[in-house]
């Protein structure tokens, strides 16, 4: 399975998680993947169980829905997908409307790519061979600007183009586009964005082109994300809901692995070193439509292999809200994989959330300027108590108690060395053995049968070298 680029994805652990779920409820038929992220665990379980995948982030729900929500009709839709017929015309309509304003700037980007030996709109190597050649990038008239031949000077020129000359929408004041962006003022003005906030589905879609150009995306990539998002929303008629689910998930995957930041959307790169400029240009050379076709292919292949149990569903809620809704009534096992560090997912993956909601959110302003990370205002970003030093213990305890109170077994993933709960125990003077015992006690307060499985894994951190971590799997049965 080709997943989103995601911190803590359990792709390598799905076999041991599936075994733990089976042992937690040998006759169980329904499982809730409570914080489903990439849906890697839901997908591994959905052939055997009815799965309810839940996450507080809307993009995670969108991804899980594409893998899980199938019946006979939607399976047929997947087997007969025709991206050109489904998306082609609407995609080109939106793209051409945006390129009529951003064309001269995109031509400058093309020139930088070519001068660096890169292809414009390069194809994803895993593109579906049957769809190859769809959605080709239009040739633009050559850029007026001449680029330096010397690689170092050219890197400097790109730095200026991307970091200084490219306008982005600002909450506090109007950007004044000039040079190759001269014709695109309408995309960056406050008034234009306010109008979109009131009516987000107005044509043309331009959220990514206004918020993230040369920040987390290249120019053509921003235009393509907007245009495919528009095309997905225009789907209508028979099978439209299934197609929308499928293509939106493919689009989110494409955006995730194309970020110009390292592997998420926490901070754009500063382009300080020339090597960084080249790395960013390499990311920006890839065609978003081609990647969407590649992921469409990958998602279809996974669905064919897993053959999801009918009745599986994806939802988007804080776990407490989900529990209060009664959705857990028929669930035998809850698999919970909460965040285990102080990093809130909503900060690292905000672009995926914004792309899913597509509502032109208000951006956070600090000292009169939109933040460098271009995050939505804090009220729009979920802050998880699992990421809070002071809140994590109570949240884990409550999770055990509330799950037991609903009569379900619990399988809980956590990390020892990097786990925030363990860090807090160590700071309080607990030895590793005492901390593990304390971790078991969290569940023992609510369950009569509790055990802990451990597994060593090599993790590649954000930018740092590989390090060994111990993945914990707590299995709790027989609610008190
Ligand atoms: C470690 S990741 C899960 C990874 C997932 N198991 C996978 O394999 O991709 C943790 C997830 O918890 C979600 N989350 C954080 N707080 C939450 C809450 N209060 N309720 C529901 N989901 C939450 C985050 O959005 C994130 O997707």
Short mmCIF file of C-alpha atoms and ligand atoms in Angstrom, two decimals:
data_model
loop_
_atom_site.label_atom_id
_atom_site.label_comp_id
_atom_site.label_asym_id
_atom_site.label_seq_id
_atom_site.Cartn_x
_atom_site.Cartn_y
_atom_site.Cartn_z
CA UNK A 1 0.00 0.00 0.00
CA UNK A 2 1.33 3.46 -0.97
CA UNK A 3 0.27 5.76 1.85
CA UNK A 4 0.42 9.49 2.56
CA UNK A 5 3.78 10.63 3.91
CA UNK A 6 2.76 10.55 7.55
CA UNK A 7 4.43 10.59 10.95
CA UNK A 8 3.69 7.41 12.86
CA UNK A 9 2.03 5.53 9.97
CA UNK A 10 1.80 1.89 11.01
CA UNK A 11 2.38 0.38 7.57
CA UNK A 12 5.20 -1.86 8.83
CA UNK A 13 3.23 -3.09 11.84
CA UNK A 14 -0.11 -4.05 10.37
CA UNK A 15 0.48 -7.83 10.77
CA UNK A 16 1.18 -7.60 14.49
CA UNK A 17 -1.70 -5.16 14.98
CA UNK A 18 -4.08 -7.51 13.14
CA UNK A 19 -2.90 -10.41 15.33
CA UNK A 20 -3.39 -8.30 18.48
CA UNK A 21 -6.90 -7.30 17.37
CA UNK A 22 -7.78 -10.95 16.71
CA UNK A 23 -6.47 -11.99 20.13
CA UNK A 24 -8.34 -9.14 21.83
CA UNK A 25 -11.66 -10.47 20.55
CA UNK A 26 -11.37 -13.84 18.80
CA UNK A 27 -15.01 -13.77 17.64
CA UNK A 28 -15.11 -10.03 17.02
CA UNK A 29 -16.65 -8.76 13.80
CA UNK A 30 -16.44 -4.99 14.11
CA UNK A 31 -13.36 -2.87 14.77
CA UNK A 32 -12.93 0.86 15.22
CA UNK A 33 -9.62 2.34 14.04
CA UNK A 34 -10.04 5.35 16.27
CA UNK A 35 -7.26 7.61 14.93
CA UNK A 36 -6.84 6.24 11.46
CA UNK A 37 -4.32 8.66 9.83
CA UNK A 38 -3.27 7.06 6.53
CA UNK A 39 -5.84 4.23 6.97
CA UNK A 40 -3.03 1.69 6.81
CA UNK A 41 -4.50 -0.30 9.72
CA UNK A 42 -8.12 0.06 8.59
CA UNK A 43 -7.11 -1.19 5.18
CA UNK A 44 -5.29 -4.19 6.64
CA UNK A 45 -8.35 -5.11 8.71
CA UNK A 46 -11.24 -4.32 6.38
CA UNK A 47 -11.23 -7.64 4.52
CA UNK A 48 -11.97 -9.49 7.74
CA UNK A 49 -13.90 -6.97 9.88
CA UNK A 50 -16.47 -4.28 9.47
CA UNK A 51 -14.28 -1.26 10.14
CA UNK A 52 -15.18 2.17 11.41
CA UNK A 53 -12.19 4.41 10.65
CA UNK A 54 -12.20 7.68 12.53
CA UNK A 55 -9.83 10.62 12.77
CA UNK A 56 -10.18 14.19 13.91
CA UNK A 57 -8.70 15.37 10.59
CA UNK A 58 -10.96 15.59 7.54
CA UNK A 59 -8.22 14.53 5.11
CA UNK A 60 -7.78 11.27 7.04
CA UNK A 61 -11.50 10.61 6.76
CA UNK A 62 -11.35 11.35 3.02
CA UNK A 63 -8.50 8.89 2.55
CA UNK A 64 -10.11 6.15 4.66
CA UNK A 65 -13.44 6.56 2.87
CA UNK A 66 -11.78 5.81 -0.49
CA UNK A 67 -10.42 2.53 0.86
CA UNK A 68 -13.38 1.43 2.96
CA UNK A 69 -16.69 2.71 1.68
CA UNK A 70 -17.58 0.23 -1.03
CA UNK A 71 -20.55 -1.72 -2.22
CA UNK A 72 -21.15 -3.57 -5.44
CA UNK A 73 -21.95 -0.40 -7.39
CA UNK A 74 -18.87 1.51 -6.21
CA UNK A 75 -16.62 -1.46 -7.01
CA UNK A 76 -17.97 -1.39 -10.55
CA UNK A 77 -17.27 2.35 -10.70
CA UNK A 78 -13.64 1.72 -9.73
CA UNK A 79 -13.22 -0.96 -12.39
CA UNK A 80 -14.49 1.32 -15.12
CA UNK A 81 -12.95 4.65 -14.13
CA UNK A 82 -12.17 6.99 -16.99
CA UNK A 83 -10.24 10.00 -15.62
CA UNK A 84 -10.30 11.88 -18.91
CA UNK A 85 -14.07 11.58 -19.22
CA UNK A 86 -14.56 12.22 -15.51
CA UNK A 87 -12.21 15.13 -14.93
CA UNK A 88 -10.54 16.25 -18.16
CA UNK A 89 -12.80 19.04 -19.39
CA UNK A 90 -13.44 20.69 -16.00
CA UNK A 91 -9.76 20.40 -15.04
CA UNK A 92 -8.67 22.18 -18.23
CA UNK A 93 -11.32 24.88 -17.84
CA UNK A 94 -10.07 25.81 -14.37
CA UNK A 95 -6.40 25.41 -15.27
CA UNK A 96 -6.66 27.60 -18.32
CA UNK A 97 -8.51 30.30 -16.34
CA UNK A 98 -5.66 30.35 -13.79
CA UNK A 99 -2.91 30.19 -16.41
CA UNK A 100 -4.43 33.17 -18.17
CA UNK A 101 -3.22 35.10 -15.10
CA UNK A 102 -0.29 33.03 -13.90
CA UNK A 103 1.03 31.88 -17.31
CA UNK A 104 4.00 34.31 -17.49
CA UNK A 105 5.13 33.31 -13.97
CA UNK A 106 4.69 29.60 -14.71
CA UNK A 107 6.82 30.12 -17.83
CA UNK A 108 9.60 31.48 -15.61
CA UNK A 109 9.27 28.38 -13.41
CA UNK A 110 9.48 26.18 -16.52
CA UNK A 111 12.66 27.99 -17.55
CA UNK A 112 14.28 27.41 -14.14
CA UNK A 113 13.37 23.72 -14.28
CA UNK A 114 14.76 23.22 -17.77
CA UNK A 115 17.93 25.18 -17.01
CA UNK A 116 18.50 22.86 -14.04
CA UNK A 117 18.22 19.79 -16.28
CA UNK A 118 14.74 18.91 -15.02
CA UNK A 119 11.57 18.14 -16.91
CA UNK A 120 8.48 20.37 -16.71
CA UNK A 121 5.52 18.37 -15.36
CA UNK A 122 7.56 15.16 -15.17
CA UNK A 123 5.51 12.00 -15.03
CA UNK A 124 5.24 9.96 -11.84
CA UNK A 125 7.05 6.68 -12.52
CA UNK A 126 4.15 4.72 -11.11
CA UNK A 127 1.52 6.33 -13.35
CA UNK A 128 -1.09 3.88 -14.55
CA UNK A 129 0.21 2.65 -17.94
CA UNK A 130 -3.36 2.61 -19.26
CA UNK A 131 -3.80 6.28 -18.49
CA UNK A 132 -0.37 7.49 -19.56
CA UNK A 133 -0.41 10.72 -21.49
CA UNK A 134 -3.57 12.15 -19.97
CA UNK A 135 -3.65 15.71 -18.69
CA UNK A 136 -0.46 16.80 -20.43
CA UNK A 137 0.87 20.18 -19.33
CA UNK A 138 0.27 22.92 -21.90
CA UNK A 139 3.33 24.49 -23.51
CA UNK A 140 3.63 28.12 -22.44
CA UNK A 141 5.23 30.88 -24.50
CA UNK A 142 8.91 31.11 -23.44
CA UNK A 143 9.59 33.33 -20.42
CA UNK A 144 10.87 36.81 -21.20
CA UNK A 145 13.44 36.62 -18.44
CA UNK A 146 16.95 35.22 -19.22
CA UNK A 147 18.38 32.98 -16.52
CA UNK A 148 22.05 32.88 -15.49
CA UNK A 149 24.02 30.03 -17.02
CA UNK A 150 26.19 29.67 -13.91
CA UNK A 151 24.51 27.19 -11.52
CA UNK A 152 25.29 29.18 -8.39
CA UNK A 153 23.94 32.45 -9.83
CA UNK A 154 20.89 30.61 -11.13
CA UNK A 155 20.19 29.15 -7.68
CA UNK A 156 20.35 32.70 -6.33
CA UNK A 157 17.99 33.93 -9.04
CA UNK A 158 15.49 31.17 -8.21
CA UNK A 159 15.73 32.05 -4.52
CA UNK A 160 14.77 35.63 -5.38
CA UNK A 161 11.97 34.51 -7.70
CA UNK A 162 10.48 32.03 -5.22
CA UNK A 163 10.99 33.85 -1.92
CA UNK A 164 10.78 37.53 -2.85
CA UNK A 165 9.02 38.00 -6.18
CA UNK A 166 6.20 35.48 -5.76
CA UNK A 167 3.16 37.03 -4.07
CA UNK A 168 1.01 35.04 -1.67
CA UNK A 169 -2.27 36.03 -0.10
CA UNK A 170 -1.76 37.96 3.18
CA UNK A 171 -4.40 38.52 5.84
CA UNK A 172 -2.95 41.83 6.97
CA UNK A 173 -2.36 43.70 3.71
CA UNK A 174 -2.68 43.36 -0.04
CA UNK A 175 0.25 41.89 -1.96
CA UNK A 176 1.25 43.99 -4.97
CA UNK A 177 2.25 41.54 -7.66
CA UNK A 178 4.70 42.73 -10.27
CA UNK A 179 6.97 41.27 -12.99
CA UNK A 180 5.62 37.96 -14.30
CA UNK A 181 2.87 38.05 -11.65
CA UNK A 182 1.55 41.41 -12.87
CA UNK A 183 -1.59 39.91 -14.43
CA UNK A 184 -2.44 37.83 -11.37
CA UNK A 185 -3.30 40.54 -8.80
CA UNK A 186 -6.87 39.22 -8.60
CA UNK A 187 -5.63 35.99 -7.06
CA UNK A 188 -3.93 37.63 -4.10
CA UNK A 189 -6.18 40.52 -3.08
CA UNK A 190 -7.94 40.35 0.27
CA UNK A 191 -11.25 41.25 -1.33
CA UNK A 192 -10.99 38.29 -3.72
CA UNK A 193 -10.25 35.87 -0.89
CA UNK A 194 -13.06 37.28 1.29
CA UNK A 195 -15.46 36.66 -1.59
CA UNK A 196 -14.24 33.06 -1.85
CA UNK A 197 -14.68 32.58 1.91
CA UNK A 198 -18.31 33.51 1.45
CA UNK A 199 -18.70 31.28 -1.63
CA UNK A 200 -15.83 28.76 -1.83
CA UNK A 201 -17.16 26.90 -4.86
CA UNK A 202 -17.00 29.93 -7.14
CA UNK A 203 -15.14 29.36 -10.44
CA UNK A 204 -12.19 29.30 -10.85
CA UNK A 205 -10.89 27.48 -7.79
CA UNK A 206 -7.66 29.20 -6.73
CA UNK A 207 -7.01 28.47 -3.06
CA UNK A 208 -3.63 26.72 -3.53
CA UNK A 209 -2.54 29.23 -6.18
CA UNK A 210 -3.27 32.09 -3.77
CA UNK A 211 -2.06 30.55 -0.49
CA UNK A 212 0.91 28.32 -1.30
CA UNK A 213 2.66 29.20 -4.60
CA UNK A 214 6.40 28.69 -4.23
CA UNK A 215 5.78 27.93 -0.55
CA UNK A 216 4.74 24.29 -0.38
CA UNK A 217 4.09 23.88 -4.10
CA UNK A 218 5.46 24.93 -7.45
CA UNK A 219 3.27 27.26 -9.53
CA UNK A 220 2.05 24.68 -11.99
CA UNK A 221 1.45 22.29 -9.12
CA UNK A 222 -0.69 24.82 -7.26
CA UNK A 223 -2.73 25.50 -10.41
CA UNK A 224 -3.15 21.76 -11.02
CA UNK A 225 -4.24 21.00 -7.46
CA UNK A 226 -6.87 23.72 -7.65
CA UNK A 227 -8.04 22.59 -11.05
CA UNK A 228 -8.34 18.91 -10.19
CA UNK A 229 -10.09 19.83 -6.93
CA UNK A 230 -12.54 21.86 -9.02
CA UNK A 231 -13.03 18.97 -11.46
CA UNK A 232 -13.70 16.54 -8.59
CA UNK A 233 -16.41 18.83 -7.23
CA UNK A 234 -18.05 19.02 -10.66
CA UNK A 235 -18.61 15.24 -10.88
CA UNK A 236 -22.28 14.45 -11.12
CA UNK A 237 -24.58 11.68 -12.24
CA UNK A 238 -24.27 7.95 -11.68
CA UNK A 239 -21.41 6.88 -9.42
CA UNK A 240 -20.44 10.49 -8.71
CA UNK A 241 -20.11 10.02 -4.94
CA UNK A 242 -17.80 7.00 -5.32
CA UNK A 243 -15.72 8.81 -7.95
CA UNK A 244 -15.41 11.90 -5.76
CA UNK A 245 -14.21 9.81 -2.81
CA UNK A 246 -11.69 8.03 -4.99
CA UNK A 247 -10.24 11.02 -6.82
CA UNK A 248 -10.08 13.21 -3.70
CA UNK A 249 -8.03 10.53 -1.92
CA UNK A 250 -5.73 10.25 -4.95
CA UNK A 251 -5.34 14.05 -4.99
CA UNK A 252 -4.45 14.14 -1.28
CA UNK A 253 -1.84 11.42 -1.75
CA UNK A 254 -0.37 13.33 -4.70
CA UNK A 255 -0.17 16.56 -2.66
CA UNK A 256 1.35 14.74 0.31
CA UNK A 257 4.31 13.28 -1.59
CA UNK A 258 4.90 16.44 -3.63
CA UNK A 259 5.40 18.89 -0.77
CA UNK A 260 8.39 21.17 -1.28
CA UNK A 261 9.07 20.96 2.46
CA UNK A 262 10.82 17.81 3.68
CA UNK A 263 7.97 15.33 4.16
CA UNK A 264 5.10 17.38 5.58
CA UNK A 265 3.82 20.97 5.62
CA UNK A 266 5.18 22.30 8.91
CA UNK A 267 7.56 24.91 7.49
CA UNK A 268 8.55 25.79 3.94
CA UNK A 269 12.21 25.36 3.17
CA UNK A 270 14.39 28.44 3.46
CA UNK A 271 16.31 27.62 0.23
CA UNK A 272 19.49 28.62 2.05
CA UNK A 273 21.87 26.23 0.32
CA UNK A 274 22.10 25.70 -3.43
CA UNK A 275 21.56 21.95 -2.89
CA UNK A 276 18.24 22.81 -1.22
CA UNK A 277 17.20 24.90 -4.22
CA UNK A 278 17.86 21.94 -6.49
CA UNK A 279 15.99 19.54 -4.18
CA UNK A 280 12.98 21.86 -4.18
CA UNK A 281 13.09 22.26 -7.96
CA UNK A 282 13.14 18.48 -8.28
CA UNK A 283 9.98 18.24 -6.19
CA UNK A 284 8.37 21.03 -8.20
CA UNK A 285 9.15 19.39 -11.52
CA UNK A 286 6.65 16.58 -10.95
CA UNK A 287 3.22 16.66 -12.58
CA UNK A 288 0.37 16.61 -10.07
CA UNK A 289 -2.11 15.12 -12.58
CA UNK A 290 0.31 12.28 -13.32
CA UNK A 291 0.71 11.62 -9.60
CA UNK A 292 -3.05 11.61 -9.16
CA UNK A 293 -3.30 8.96 -11.88
CA UNK A 294 -0.54 6.96 -10.17
CA UNK A 295 -2.32 7.05 -6.83
CA UNK A 296 -5.68 6.36 -8.42
CA UNK A 297 -4.10 3.19 -9.78
CA UNK A 298 -2.53 2.34 -6.39
CA UNK A 299 -5.78 2.87 -4.47
CA UNK A 300 -7.74 0.75 -6.92
CA UNK A 301 -5.16 -2.04 -6.66
CA UNK A 302 -5.33 -1.96 -2.84
CA UNK A 303 -9.15 -2.02 -2.85
CA UNK A 304 -9.10 -5.01 -5.20
CA UNK A 305 -6.70 -6.82 -2.87
CA UNK A 306 -8.48 -6.03 0.39
CA UNK A 307 -12.06 -6.46 -0.81
CA UNK A 308 -13.45 -4.29 2.02
CA UNK A 309 -16.25 -5.63 4.15
CA UNK A 310 -19.52 -3.90 3.23
CA UNK A 311 -20.73 -1.58 5.97
CA UNK A 312 -17.26 -0.21 6.71
CA UNK A 313 -17.28 3.55 7.16
CA UNK A 314 -15.03 6.54 7.73
CA UNK A 315 -15.83 9.39 10.08
CA UNK A 316 -14.24 12.62 11.25
CA UNK A 317 -14.57 13.41 14.96
CA UNK A 318 -12.66 13.87 18.14
CA UNK A 319 -12.66 10.43 19.79
CA UNK A 320 -14.77 11.66 22.71
CA UNK A 321 -17.42 13.04 20.37
CA UNK A 322 -17.46 9.76 18.47
CA UNK A 323 -17.94 7.81 21.70
CA UNK A 324 -20.72 10.15 22.80
CA UNK A 325 -22.51 9.65 19.46
CA UNK A 326 -23.16 5.97 20.15
CA UNK A 327 -21.10 4.92 17.11
CA UNK A 328 -19.24 2.41 19.27
CA UNK A 329 -22.28 0.43 20.32
CA UNK A 330 -21.61 -2.54 18.04
CA UNK A 331 -17.82 -2.36 18.09
CA UNK A 332 -15.87 -5.33 19.51
CA UNK A 333 -12.35 -3.89 19.45
CA UNK A 334 -11.00 -0.35 19.39
CA UNK A 335 -7.57 0.06 17.88
CA UNK A 336 -6.16 3.40 19.08
CA UNK A 337 -2.98 4.95 17.75
CA UNK A 338 -2.85 8.40 19.35
CA UNK A 339 -0.14 10.96 18.61
CA UNK A 340 2.76 10.14 20.88
CA UNK A 341 4.86 13.28 20.63
CA UNK A 342 4.14 16.94 21.34
CA UNK A 343 3.69 17.56 17.60
CA UNK A 344 0.09 18.25 16.67
CA UNK A 345 -0.82 16.64 13.35
CA UNK A 346 -2.90 19.67 12.47
CA UNK A 347 0.29 21.73 12.23
CA UNK A 348 2.19 19.27 10.08
CA UNK A 349 -0.60 18.43 7.64
CA UNK A 350 -2.66 21.64 7.50
CA UNK A 351 -2.35 21.87 3.72
CA UNK A 352 -4.05 18.48 3.32
CA UNK A 353 -6.82 19.63 5.65
CA UNK A 354 -7.28 22.87 3.73
CA UNK A 355 -7.29 21.02 0.40
CA UNK A 356 -10.00 18.70 1.72
CA UNK A 357 -12.23 21.38 3.22
CA UNK A 358 -11.41 23.85 0.45
CA UNK A 359 -12.88 26.76 2.36
CA UNK A 360 -10.16 29.46 2.06
CA UNK A 361 -9.53 29.51 5.84
CA UNK A 362 -8.37 32.54 7.73
CA UNK A 363 -4.60 32.35 8.20
CA UNK A 364 -2.78 32.96 11.45
CA UNK A 365 -1.11 36.35 11.74
CA UNK A 366 1.84 36.99 14.00
CA UNK A 367 3.28 40.50 14.52
CA UNK A 368 1.22 41.84 11.67
CA UNK A 369 2.37 39.16 9.20
CA UNK A 370 0.90 35.90 8.01
CA UNK A 371 3.06 33.15 9.58
CA UNK A 372 5.81 31.58 7.50
CA UNK A 373 4.12 28.18 7.74
CA UNK A 374 0.84 29.75 6.50
CA UNK A 375 -1.19 27.88 9.11
CA UNK A 376 -4.92 28.44 9.51
CA UNK A 377 -5.82 30.35 12.68
CA UNK A 378 -5.45 28.29 15.82
CA UNK A 379 -9.22 27.92 16.27
CA UNK A 380 -9.30 26.01 12.97
CA UNK A 381 -6.50 23.62 13.97
CA UNK A 382 -7.11 20.69 16.25
CA UNK A 383 -4.99 20.69 19.41
CA UNK A 384 -4.79 17.18 20.81
CA UNK A 385 -4.49 16.60 24.59
CA UNK A 386 -2.32 13.59 23.63
CA UNK A 387 0.30 16.15 22.56
CA UNK A 388 0.21 18.01 25.86
CA UNK A 389 2.67 17.19 28.60
CA UNK A 390 0.03 17.99 31.22
CA UNK A 391 -2.92 16.43 29.42
CA UNK A 392 -1.53 13.18 28.07
CA UNK A 393 -1.89 11.04 31.20
CA UNK A 394 -5.53 11.98 31.78
CA UNK A 395 -6.32 11.51 28.09
CA UNK A 396 -4.85 8.00 27.95
CA UNK A 397 -6.63 7.05 31.19
CA UNK A 398 -9.92 8.40 29.86
CA UNK A 399 -9.45 6.49 26.60
CA UNK A 400 -9.05 3.22 28.52
CA UNK A 401 -11.99 3.95 30.82
CA UNK A 402 -14.38 5.11 28.12
CA UNK A 403 -13.57 2.21 25.80
CA UNK A 404 -14.08 -0.32 28.60
CA UNK A 405 -17.32 1.41 29.56
CA UNK A 406 -18.61 0.65 26.05
CA UNK A 407 -17.76 -3.03 26.42
CA UNK A 408 -15.04 -3.06 23.76
CA UNK A 409 -11.53 -4.50 23.99
CA UNK A 410 -8.69 -2.07 23.39
CA UNK A 411 -5.48 -2.39 21.39
CA UNK A 412 -3.33 0.67 21.96
CA UNK A 413 -0.16 1.61 20.04
CA UNK A 414 2.41 3.81 21.72
CA UNK A 415 6.13 4.48 21.51
CA UNK A 416 8.47 4.11 24.43
CA UNK A 417 11.58 6.23 23.78
CA UNK A 418 9.79 9.09 22.00
CA UNK A 419 6.45 8.73 23.72
CA UNK A 420 5.41 11.90 25.54
CA UNK A 421 3.76 9.94 28.37
CA UNK A 422 7.02 8.00 28.93
CA UNK A 423 9.09 11.18 28.81
CA UNK A 424 6.96 12.65 31.57
CA UNK A 425 7.41 9.48 33.70
CA UNK A 426 11.19 9.54 33.17
CA UNK A 427 11.34 13.18 34.20
CA UNK A 428 9.49 12.20 37.37
CA UNK A 429 12.26 9.68 38.11
CA UNK A 430 10.65 6.43 36.90
CA UNK A 431 12.97 3.72 35.49
CA UNK A 432 12.02 2.24 32.07
CA UNK A 433 10.64 -0.87 33.81
CA UNK A 434 8.58 1.21 36.25
CA UNK A 435 7.28 3.36 33.43
CA UNK A 436 6.14 0.29 31.48
CA UNK A 437 4.40 -1.06 34.58
CA UNK A 438 2.70 2.32 35.01
CA UNK A 439 1.59 2.21 31.38
CA UNK A 440 -0.02 -1.19 31.97
CA UNK A 441 -1.71 0.23 35.07
CA UNK A 442 -3.51 2.83 32.94
CA UNK A 443 -5.41 -0.03 31.33
CA UNK A 444 -5.59 -2.28 34.40
CA UNK A 445 -7.82 0.30 36.05
CA UNK A 446 -10.44 -0.45 33.39
CA UNK A 447 -9.69 -4.02 32.20
CA UNK A 448 -9.06 -7.35 33.95
CA UNK A 449 -6.75 -8.83 31.30
CA UNK A 450 -3.93 -6.58 30.10
CA UNK A 451 -0.64 -7.40 28.37
CA UNK A 452 2.08 -5.52 26.52
CA UNK A 453 3.84 -6.54 23.31
CA UNK A 454 7.03 -4.80 22.23
CA UNK A 455 8.77 -4.54 18.92
CA UNK A 456 12.04 -2.82 17.95
CA UNK A 457 11.85 -0.67 14.82
CA UNK A 458 14.26 1.56 12.97
CA UNK A 459 12.69 5.00 12.54
CA UNK A 460 13.93 7.68 10.22
CA UNK A 461 13.26 10.93 12.02
CA UNK A 462 12.61 14.32 10.44
CA UNK A 463 15.87 14.90 8.69
CA UNK A 464 17.99 13.02 11.23
CA UNK A 465 19.52 9.59 10.85
CA UNK A 466 17.80 6.31 11.63
CA UNK A 467 17.29 5.47 15.28
CA UNK A 468 15.98 2.44 17.12
CA UNK A 469 12.61 2.81 18.85
CA UNK A 470 10.44 0.41 20.79
CA UNK A 471 6.87 0.22 19.52
CA UNK A 472 4.44 -0.86 22.22
CA UNK A 473 1.17 -2.65 21.67
CA UNK A 474 -1.05 -2.83 24.70
CA UNK A 475 -3.84 -5.39 24.52
CA UNK A 476 -6.67 -4.96 27.05
CA UNK A 477 -9.57 -7.43 27.37
CA UNK A 478 -12.45 -8.07 29.75
CA UNK A 479 -13.72 -4.62 30.81
CA UNK A 480 -14.23 -4.34 34.57
C1 LIG B 1 -0.03 8.25 15.03
S1 LIG B 1 -1.24 8.97 13.98
C2 LIG B 1 -2.15 7.55 13.46
C3 LIG B 1 -1.44 6.81 12.38
C4 LIG B 1 -2.26 5.70 11.77
N1 LIG B 1 -2.45 4.61 12.66
C5 LIG B 1 -1.59 5.24 10.49
O1 LIG B 1 -1.18 4.08 10.41
O2 LIG B 1 -1.44 6.05 9.59
C6 LIG B 1 -2.31 9.74 15.11
C7 LIG B 1 -3.62 10.27 14.54
O3 LIG B 1 -4.45 10.70 15.62
C8 LIG B 1 -5.27 11.74 15.16
N2 LIG B 1 -5.82 12.41 16.38
C9 LIG B 1 -5.16 13.21 17.24
N3 LIG B 1 -5.97 13.56 18.25
C10 LIG B 1 -7.17 12.97 18.03
C11 LIG B 1 -8.41 12.96 18.73
N4 LIG B 1 -8.57 13.65 19.86
N5 LIG B 1 -9.45 12.25 18.21
C12 LIG B 1 -9.31 11.59 17.04
N6 LIG B 1 -8.14 11.56 16.34
C13 LIG B 1 -7.08 12.23 16.83
C14 LIG B 1 -4.33 12.57 14.31
O4 LIG B 1 -5.06 13.38 13.41
C15 LIG B 1 -3.49 11.48 13.62
O5 LIG B 1 -3.98 11.16 12.35
#
